[in-house]
Amino acid sequence: MPNSHARNFVRRAALPVGCEAAFRYHERPGAIQRMIPPWESVRVERHDGIQDGDRAELVNYLGPLPMKWVVEHRDYVPGRQFRDVQLSGPFAHWNHLHRFEPLDANTCFLEDNIEYALPAGGWGAALGGSTVENKLNQMFLYRHQRVVADLNAHAKYKDRGTMKIAITGASGLVGSDLCAFLSTGGHEVKRLVRGEVKQPEQEIHWKPSQGVLRAEDLEGLDAVIHLGGESIAEGRWNDAKKQRIRDSRVDSTRLLAEALAQLENPPRTFICASAIGFYGDRGDEVLTEESAAGEGFLPEVCQQWEAACDAARDKSVRVVHARFGMILSPQGGALAKMLTPFKLGGGGVIGGGKQYWSWVSLDDVVQAIHHALMNDRVAGPINVTAPQPVTNTEFTKTLGRVLGRPTILPMPAFAARLALGEMADALILCSARVLPTALEQAGYEFVDPELEPALRKLLGR
């Protein structure tokens, strides 16, 4: 131990695979991102690997203030252990040994053993020791649960082998998490990027707004996942904004579908994002994939968006339309926008509060896409929403309870319309009670079927 104020933290977890498979998971590019708890404001800037001399650089945000953390990996023993030692960062000392111990041929233990010391010696230990201990307990409980869940998800389809998959929107909320997850399963992920291609083995150039995409760059792929599109929740909707929302989805999807149709051996699967905006404002009506489209701007966009896949479908590519509900993550989207006012006690019911919000956790979005990718009988529209949609009143009260804050400041419908314009009616005052019927019939089991446990996991509560 480095000094008399140092502490030792140890947590062990049983993993559902042998040491070699568990170790490979940790070696792959997305592992470090997958193990960062969603409530932590951390960005991975660099991760070389886990062999001796490799480094990881992370930026941890304390409010608006960035703090860089640099660790170097040492004591690499394939299939058994690796260590990371802090070179610079928030601790006076940090030495973390990751050790893998076999139980039998198909299971093992992962032990995280950390020697650490806080700055300021005894004062730091006295003032921050219990807080850091609690954070480590919470963090490593989450990390181990995430590793177990990922290993189980990959093991379920190990007989299918690994795939080569191209993804658009790879830097977005869903795309970044999906890329990390797929890479930990050994899949080769190629990102479609609008800028200069800096890593030809990992990137494909395209400019959908200009119709730029070489079909030959898609040769040899097993699947394409299209997640790109102009944000519908940023900025007021005027004619120009609505045109960008439409064009960014419809034109880019058509460009991809037509490029796939030109290939002699196109990918077997094309998964394209869509949205439950397809159904429009439907009150208490229970909506499934068999329900008709609604009326208005978003239903029209969604119909054109899905129809833009026709060229790939005509080429016998299996096309899946993932109609996403309100995706919950503190890292972005609707929940991230709600957190500050709710934490300040300014949360409340919006409009009448009776409108249904069909939500889904980011974990379930990633796992549902993976399920659709791996199951050839999944085709056409699938509602990617939790099986228990809630009203705005229920959502509001639940989030307030999880955060330990009152929810007594309502936002009347007229105020929402003044603040957001047409977007208010389309997104937060609209009611869509959507069920994931096709997913459940295809055997998908939800990670987060209930709202309150999902929020507690996402927010570390």
Coordinates of C-alpha atoms in Angstrom, one line a residue:
M1 CA 0.0 0.0 0.0
P2 CA 1.4 3.4 -0.9
N3 CA 0.8 5.2 2.5
S4 CA -1.1 4.9 5.7
H5 CA -4.2 6.6 4.3
A6 CA -4.6 4.2 1.3
R7 CA -7.6 2.0 1.0
N8 CA -8.3 -1.3 -0.6
F9 CA -11.5 -2.1 -2.6
V10 CA -12.3 -5.6 -3.8
R11 CA -15.4 -6.8 -5.6
R12 CA -15.9 -10.2 -7.3
A13 CA -18.4 -11.4 -9.8
A14 CA -19.3 -14.8 -11.3
L15 CA -19.3 -14.6 -15.1
P16 CA -21.3 -17.0 -17.4
V17 CA -18.3 -17.8 -19.6
G18 CA -14.8 -19.1 -19.2
C19 CA -11.7 -17.0 -18.5
E20 CA -10.7 -16.8 -22.2
A21 CA -14.0 -15.5 -23.4
A22 CA -14.3 -13.0 -20.5
F23 CA -10.8 -11.8 -21.1
R24 CA -11.5 -11.3 -24.8
Y25 CA -14.5 -9.1 -23.9
H26 CA -12.3 -6.8 -21.9
E27 CA -9.7 -6.6 -24.7
R28 CA -12.1 -5.5 -27.3
P29 CA -12.5 -1.8 -28.2
G30 CA -16.0 -1.1 -26.8
A31 CA -15.5 -2.7 -23.4
I32 CA -14.3 0.4 -21.5
Q33 CA -17.3 2.5 -22.8
R34 CA -19.8 -0.3 -22.0
M35 CA -18.6 -0.4 -18.3
I36 CA -19.0 3.4 -17.6
P37 CA -22.3 3.8 -15.6
P38 CA -24.8 6.0 -17.5
W39 CA -25.1 8.5 -14.6
E40 CA -21.4 9.3 -14.8
S41 CA -20.3 12.1 -17.0
V42 CA -17.3 10.5 -18.5
R43 CA -15.9 10.6 -22.1
V44 CA -13.3 8.1 -23.4
E45 CA -10.7 10.0 -25.4
R46 CA -8.3 7.2 -26.0
H47 CA -8.0 3.5 -25.3
D48 CA -5.2 1.6 -26.9
G49 CA -5.9 -1.8 -25.4
I50 CA -5.0 -3.5 -22.2
Q51 CA -1.5 -4.9 -23.0
D52 CA 1.6 -3.6 -21.2
G53 CA 2.2 0.1 -22.0
D54 CA -1.3 0.7 -23.5
R55 CA -3.0 3.7 -22.1
A56 CA -6.6 4.9 -21.5
E57 CA -7.5 8.6 -21.3
L58 CA -10.8 9.6 -19.9
V59 CA -12.4 13.0 -19.2
N60 CA -14.6 13.1 -16.2
Y61 CA -16.9 16.1 -15.8
L62 CA -17.5 17.6 -12.4
G63 CA -20.4 19.8 -13.4
P64 CA -19.0 21.9 -16.3
L65 CA -15.4 21.3 -15.3
P66 CA -13.4 18.6 -17.1
M67 CA -10.9 16.5 -15.3
K68 CA -8.5 14.2 -17.3
W69 CA -7.7 10.8 -16.0
V70 CA -4.8 8.9 -17.6
V71 CA -4.0 5.2 -16.8
E72 CA -1.4 2.8 -18.1
H73 CA -1.9 -0.9 -18.4
R74 CA 0.7 -3.3 -16.9
D75 CA 1.1 -6.9 -15.8
Y76 CA -0.8 -8.3 -18.8
V77 CA -1.2 -12.1 -18.6
P78 CA -3.5 -13.3 -21.5
G79 CA -6.7 -14.9 -20.1
R80 CA -5.8 -14.2 -16.5
Q81 CA -5.1 -10.6 -15.6
F82 CA -4.2 -7.0 -16.4
R83 CA -3.6 -3.9 -14.3
D84 CA -4.2 -0.2 -14.8
V85 CA -2.1 2.3 -12.8
Q86 CA -3.0 6.0 -12.7
L87 CA -0.4 8.3 -14.3
S88 CA -2.5 11.5 -13.7
G89 CA -6.0 12.1 -12.4
P90 CA -8.2 12.6 -9.4
F91 CA -6.5 10.1 -7.0
A92 CA -3.2 10.4 -5.1
H93 CA -2.8 6.7 -6.0
W94 CA -4.7 4.2 -8.1
N95 CA -3.7 0.6 -8.8
H96 CA -6.4 -1.6 -10.2
L97 CA -5.9 -5.3 -10.8
H98 CA -8.4 -7.1 -13.0
R99 CA -8.0 -10.9 -12.3
F100 CA -9.9 -13.8 -13.9
E101 CA -10.1 -17.1 -12.1
P102 CA -11.6 -20.2 -13.6
L103 CA -14.5 -22.0 -11.9
D104 CA -14.9 -24.6 -14.6
A105 CA -14.6 -24.7 -18.4
N106 CA -17.7 -22.5 -18.9
T107 CA -17.6 -20.1 -15.9
C108 CA -15.1 -17.9 -14.1
F109 CA -14.7 -15.2 -11.4
L110 CA -13.8 -11.7 -12.2
E111 CA -12.1 -9.9 -9.3
D112 CA -11.5 -6.2 -9.3
N113 CA -8.9 -5.3 -6.7
I114 CA -8.1 -1.6 -6.3
E115 CA -5.5 0.1 -4.1
Y116 CA -6.3 3.8 -4.0
A117 CA -5.6 6.9 -1.9
L118 CA -7.3 10.3 -2.0
P119 CA -5.5 13.6 -2.3
A120 CA -4.7 15.6 0.9
G121 CA -3.7 12.6 2.9
G122 CA -5.7 12.1 6.1
W123 CA -8.0 15.1 5.4
G124 CA -8.9 13.6 2.0
A125 CA -9.6 10.2 3.6
A126 CA -11.7 11.7 6.4
L127 CA -13.7 14.0 4.2
G128 CA -14.2 11.9 1.1
G129 CA -13.4 8.3 2.0
S130 CA -16.9 7.0 2.6
T131 CA -18.2 8.9 -0.5
V132 CA -15.6 7.3 -2.8
E133 CA -16.2 3.8 -1.2
N134 CA -20.0 4.2 -1.9
K135 CA -19.3 5.3 -5.4
L136 CA -17.0 2.4 -6.1
N137 CA -19.6 -0.1 -4.7
Q138 CA -22.3 1.4 -6.9
M139 CA -20.1 1.6 -10.0
F140 CA -18.7 -1.9 -9.8
L141 CA -22.1 -3.4 -9.1
Y142 CA -23.3 -1.8 -12.3
R143 CA -20.1 -2.8 -14.2
H144 CA -20.4 -6.4 -13.3
Q145 CA -24.1 -6.6 -14.1
R146 CA -23.4 -5.0 -17.5
V147 CA -20.6 -7.4 -18.2
V148 CA -22.7 -10.4 -17.3
A149 CA -25.6 -9.1 -19.4
D150 CA -23.4 -8.5 -22.4
L151 CA -21.7 -11.9 -22.2
N152 CA -25.1 -13.6 -22.0
A153 CA -26.4 -11.7 -25.0
H154 CA -23.4 -12.5 -27.1
A155 CA -23.3 -16.2 -25.9
K156 CA -26.9 -16.7 -27.0
Y157 CA -25.8 -16.3 -30.7
K158 CA -22.3 -17.6 -30.6
D159 CA -23.1 -20.3 -33.2
R160 CA -23.9 -17.6 -35.7
G161 CA -20.4 -16.3 -35.7
T162 CA -19.3 -12.7 -36.0
M163 CA -20.5 -10.2 -38.6
K164 CA -19.3 -7.2 -40.5
I165 CA -21.7 -4.4 -39.8
A166 CA -21.9 -0.8 -41.1
I167 CA -23.6 1.8 -38.9
T168 CA -24.7 5.4 -39.6
G169 CA -25.3 7.8 -36.7
A170 CA -22.5 5.9 -34.9
S171 CA -21.5 8.9 -32.8
G172 CA -25.1 9.5 -31.6
L173 CA -26.7 8.4 -28.4
V174 CA -27.8 5.0 -29.7
G175 CA -25.1 4.5 -32.2
S176 CA -22.1 5.0 -29.9
D177 CA -23.6 2.5 -27.4
L178 CA -24.5 0.0 -30.1
C179 CA -21.0 0.2 -31.7
A180 CA -19.4 -0.5 -28.3
F181 CA -21.7 -3.4 -27.6
L182 CA -21.3 -5.1 -31.0
S183 CA -17.5 -4.7 -30.8
T184 CA -17.4 -6.5 -27.4
G185 CA -19.0 -9.5 -29.2
G186 CA -16.2 -9.6 -31.7
H187 CA -18.2 -8.1 -34.6
E188 CA -16.4 -5.8 -37.0
V189 CA -18.1 -2.4 -37.0
K190 CA -17.6 0.1 -39.8
R191 CA -18.9 3.7 -39.3
L192 CA -20.4 5.8 -42.1
V193 CA -18.9 9.3 -41.7
R194 CA -19.5 12.5 -43.5
G195 CA -16.0 13.9 -43.0
E196 CA -12.6 12.7 -44.1
V197 CA -12.0 9.0 -43.7
K198 CA -9.1 8.7 -41.2
Q199 CA -9.4 4.9 -40.5
P200 CA -10.2 3.2 -43.8
E201 CA -10.6 -0.2 -42.1
Q202 CA -13.3 1.2 -39.8
E203 CA -14.9 4.0 -41.7
I204 CA -16.9 4.5 -44.9
H205 CA -17.3 8.0 -46.5
W206 CA -20.8 9.3 -47.4
K207 CA -22.6 12.6 -47.8
P208 CA -26.3 11.8 -47.9
S209 CA -27.3 15.5 -48.4
Q210 CA -25.3 15.4 -51.6
G211 CA -26.2 11.8 -52.6
V212 CA -22.6 10.7 -52.1
L213 CA -22.0 7.0 -51.4
R214 CA -20.1 4.4 -53.4
A215 CA -22.0 1.1 -53.5
E216 CA -18.7 -0.8 -53.7
D217 CA -17.8 0.4 -50.2
L218 CA -20.7 -1.7 -48.9
E219 CA -19.4 -4.9 -50.4
G220 CA -18.8 -7.7 -48.0
L221 CA -21.1 -6.5 -45.3
D222 CA -23.4 -8.7 -43.4
A223 CA -25.7 -5.9 -42.2
V224 CA -26.3 -2.2 -42.3
I225 CA -27.9 -0.3 -39.4
H226 CA -29.1 3.2 -40.3
L227 CA -29.6 5.5 -37.3
G228 CA -28.8 8.9 -38.7
G229 CA -31.2 11.9 -39.0
E230 CA -31.7 15.5 -38.0
S231 CA -32.7 15.8 -34.4
I232 CA -36.5 16.5 -34.0
A233 CA -36.1 17.9 -30.5
E234 CA -33.5 20.6 -31.1
G235 CA -34.7 24.0 -32.2
R236 CA -38.2 25.2 -33.1
W237 CA -40.0 23.7 -36.0
N238 CA -40.3 26.0 -39.0
D239 CA -40.6 25.1 -42.6
A240 CA -36.8 24.8 -43.1
K241 CA -36.4 22.7 -39.9
K242 CA -39.2 20.4 -40.9
Q243 CA -37.7 20.0 -44.4
R244 CA -34.4 19.0 -42.8
I245 CA -36.1 16.5 -40.6
R246 CA -37.8 14.9 -43.6
D247 CA -34.9 15.0 -46.0
S248 CA -32.3 13.8 -43.5
R249 CA -34.3 10.6 -43.0
V250 CA -35.9 9.9 -46.3
D251 CA -33.1 10.9 -48.7
S252 CA -30.3 9.2 -46.6
T253 CA -32.4 6.0 -46.3
R254 CA -33.2 5.9 -50.0
L255 CA -29.5 6.5 -50.8
L256 CA -28.5 3.5 -48.7
A257 CA -31.3 1.2 -50.0
E258 CA -30.4 2.0 -53.6
A259 CA -26.7 1.4 -53.0
L260 CA -27.5 -2.0 -51.4
A261 CA -29.7 -2.8 -54.4
Q262 CA -26.8 -2.3 -56.8
L263 CA -24.7 -5.0 -55.1
E264 CA -24.5 -8.5 -56.5
N265 CA -24.3 -9.9 -53.0
P266 CA -25.9 -7.3 -50.7
P267 CA -26.0 -7.6 -46.9
R268 CA -28.6 -9.9 -45.6
T269 CA -30.1 -7.4 -43.3
F270 CA -30.9 -3.7 -43.3
I271 CA -32.2 -2.3 -40.0
C272 CA -33.4 1.3 -40.3
A273 CA -34.5 3.6 -37.5
S274 CA -38.1 4.8 -37.5
A275 CA -40.3 6.2 -34.7
I276 CA -43.6 5.7 -32.9
G277 CA -44.4 9.1 -34.4
F278 CA -45.7 6.9 -37.2
Y279 CA -48.9 6.5 -35.1
G280 CA -49.6 10.1 -34.4
D281 CA -51.8 11.3 -31.5
R282 CA -54.1 8.4 -30.6
G283 CA -55.3 9.0 -27.0
D284 CA -55.9 5.7 -25.1
E285 CA -55.9 3.5 -28.1
V286 CA -53.6 0.5 -27.8
L287 CA -51.2 0.5 -30.7
T288 CA -49.3 -2.4 -32.2
E289 CA -47.4 -2.8 -35.5
E290 CA -50.7 -3.7 -37.1
S291 CA -52.1 -0.3 -36.3
A292 CA -52.6 2.2 -39.1
A293 CA -50.5 5.3 -39.5
G294 CA -51.8 8.5 -37.9
E295 CA -52.2 12.0 -39.4
G296 CA -49.8 14.9 -39.4
F297 CA -46.2 15.8 -40.0
L298 CA -44.4 13.0 -38.1
P299 CA -46.7 10.2 -39.3
E300 CA -46.1 11.4 -42.9
V301 CA -42.3 11.5 -42.4
C302 CA -42.3 8.0 -40.8
Q303 CA -44.3 6.6 -43.7
Q304 CA -41.9 8.1 -46.3
W305 CA -38.9 7.1 -44.2
E306 CA -40.0 3.4 -44.2
A307 CA -41.0 3.4 -47.8
A308 CA -37.5 4.7 -48.7
C309 CA -36.2 1.2 -47.9
D310 CA -38.1 -0.4 -50.8
A311 CA -35.1 -0.7 -53.1
A312 CA -33.4 -2.9 -50.6
R313 CA -36.5 -4.9 -49.9
D314 CA -37.0 -5.5 -53.6
K315 CA -33.5 -6.9 -53.7
S316 CA -34.6 -9.5 -51.1
V317 CA -32.7 -7.8 -48.2
R318 CA -34.4 -8.4 -44.9
V319 CA -35.6 -4.9 -43.8
V320 CA -36.5 -4.1 -40.2
H321 CA -38.1 -0.7 -39.3
A322 CA -37.2 0.0 -35.6
R323 CA -39.9 2.3 -34.4
F324 CA -38.3 3.8 -31.4
G325 CA -40.2 5.2 -28.5
M326 CA -38.9 7.9 -26.1
I327 CA -35.4 6.6 -25.4
L328 CA -34.3 7.1 -21.8
S329 CA -30.7 7.9 -20.9
P330 CA -29.1 10.6 -18.8
Q331 CA -26.5 11.0 -21.5
G332 CA -29.0 12.5 -24.0
G333 CA -32.5 12.8 -25.3
A334 CA -35.6 13.6 -23.4
L335 CA -34.5 12.4 -20.0
A336 CA -31.3 14.4 -20.0
K337 CA -33.3 17.5 -20.7
M338 CA -35.7 16.8 -17.8
L339 CA -33.1 16.1 -15.1
T340 CA -32.0 19.7 -14.3
P341 CA -35.5 21.1 -13.8
F342 CA -36.6 18.0 -11.9
K343 CA -33.5 18.1 -9.6
L344 CA -34.3 21.7 -8.9
G345 CA -37.8 20.8 -7.9
G346 CA -39.3 22.4 -11.0
G347 CA -40.7 19.2 -12.5
G348 CA -44.4 18.8 -13.1
V349 CA -47.2 17.4 -15.2
I350 CA -47.3 18.6 -18.8
G351 CA -50.6 19.5 -20.3
G352 CA -53.4 17.3 -18.9
G353 CA -51.0 14.6 -18.0
K354 CA -53.2 11.9 -19.5
Q355 CA -51.2 11.5 -22.7
Y356 CA -49.3 8.2 -23.0
W357 CA -45.5 8.3 -23.2
S358 CA -44.2 5.1 -24.7
W359 CA -40.6 4.9 -23.3
V360 CA -37.7 2.5 -23.6
S361 CA -34.3 2.4 -21.9
L362 CA -31.2 2.8 -24.0
D363 CA -30.1 -0.7 -22.9
D364 CA -33.3 -2.2 -24.4
V365 CA -32.8 -0.2 -27.7
V366 CA -29.3 -1.7 -28.1
Q367 CA -30.5 -5.2 -27.1
A368 CA -33.6 -5.0 -29.4
I369 CA -31.5 -4.0 -32.4
H370 CA -29.1 -6.9 -31.6
H371 CA -32.1 -9.3 -31.3
A372 CA -33.4 -8.1 -34.7
L373 CA -29.9 -8.4 -36.2
M374 CA -29.6 -12.0 -35.1
N375 CA -33.1 -13.3 -35.8
D376 CA -33.9 -13.8 -39.4
R377 CA -37.6 -14.0 -38.8
V378 CA -37.8 -10.4 -37.6
A379 CA -38.8 -8.2 -40.5
G380 CA -40.9 -5.2 -41.2
P381 CA -41.9 -2.8 -38.4
I382 CA -41.0 -3.5 -34.7
N383 CA -42.1 -1.2 -31.9
V384 CA -39.0 -0.6 -29.7
T385 CA -40.9 0.4 -26.6
A386 CA -41.1 -1.0 -23.1
P387 CA -44.1 -3.3 -22.6
Q388 CA -45.6 -0.9 -20.0
P389 CA -46.2 2.6 -21.4
V390 CA -47.2 5.2 -18.8
T391 CA -49.1 8.5 -18.8
N392 CA -47.2 11.7 -18.5
T393 CA -48.6 12.0 -14.9
E394 CA -47.2 8.6 -14.0
F395 CA -43.9 9.4 -15.6
T396 CA -43.6 12.7 -13.8
K397 CA -44.4 11.2 -10.4
T398 CA -42.0 8.3 -10.9
L399 CA -39.1 10.5 -11.9
G400 CA -39.7 12.8 -9.0
R401 CA -39.8 9.9 -6.6
V402 CA -36.6 8.4 -7.9
L403 CA -34.9 11.8 -7.6
G404 CA -36.5 12.6 -4.2
R405 CA -37.9 15.8 -5.5
P406 CA -41.4 17.3 -5.6
T407 CA -43.3 17.5 -8.9
I408 CA -45.7 20.3 -8.2
L409 CA -45.1 22.8 -11.0
P410 CA -47.2 21.8 -13.9
M411 CA -46.7 23.1 -17.5
P412 CA -50.1 23.9 -19.1
A413 CA -50.5 22.9 -22.7
F414 CA -50.6 26.6 -23.8
A415 CA -47.2 27.2 -22.1
A416 CA -45.7 24.1 -23.8
R417 CA -46.9 25.4 -27.2
L418 CA -45.6 28.9 -26.5
A419 CA -42.2 27.4 -25.6
L420 CA -41.9 24.8 -28.3
G421 CA -44.4 25.6 -30.9
E422 CA -45.7 22.8 -33.2
M423 CA -43.1 20.4 -31.6
A424 CA -45.0 20.5 -28.3
D425 CA -48.1 18.9 -29.9
A426 CA -46.1 16.3 -31.8
L427 CA -43.8 15.2 -29.1
I428 CA -44.9 15.9 -25.5
L429 CA -48.6 16.6 -25.7
C430 CA -49.2 13.8 -28.2
S431 CA -50.5 10.4 -26.8
A432 CA -49.3 7.1 -28.2
R433 CA -49.9 4.0 -26.2
V434 CA -47.6 1.6 -28.1
L435 CA -46.9 -2.0 -27.3
P436 CA -43.8 -4.0 -28.6
T437 CA -45.9 -6.9 -29.9
A438 CA -43.6 -8.0 -32.7
L439 CA -40.5 -8.0 -30.5
E440 CA -42.2 -10.0 -27.8
Q441 CA -43.6 -12.5 -30.4
A442 CA -40.0 -12.9 -31.7
G443 CA -38.9 -14.0 -28.2
Y444 CA -37.3 -10.7 -27.0
E445 CA -37.0 -10.4 -23.2
F446 CA -36.8 -6.8 -22.0
V447 CA -33.9 -5.7 -19.8
D448 CA -36.0 -2.8 -18.3
P449 CA -39.7 -3.6 -18.5
E450 CA -40.8 -1.3 -15.7
L451 CA -40.2 2.5 -15.5
E452 CA -39.1 3.0 -11.9
P453 CA -36.4 0.3 -11.8
A454 CA -35.2 1.5 -15.2
L455 CA -34.8 5.1 -13.9
R456 CA -33.1 4.0 -10.7
K457 CA -30.6 2.0 -12.8
L458 CA -30.0 4.8 -15.2
L459 CA -29.6 7.5 -12.6
G460 CA -27.7 5.4 -10.0
R461 CA -30.4 5.8 -7.4

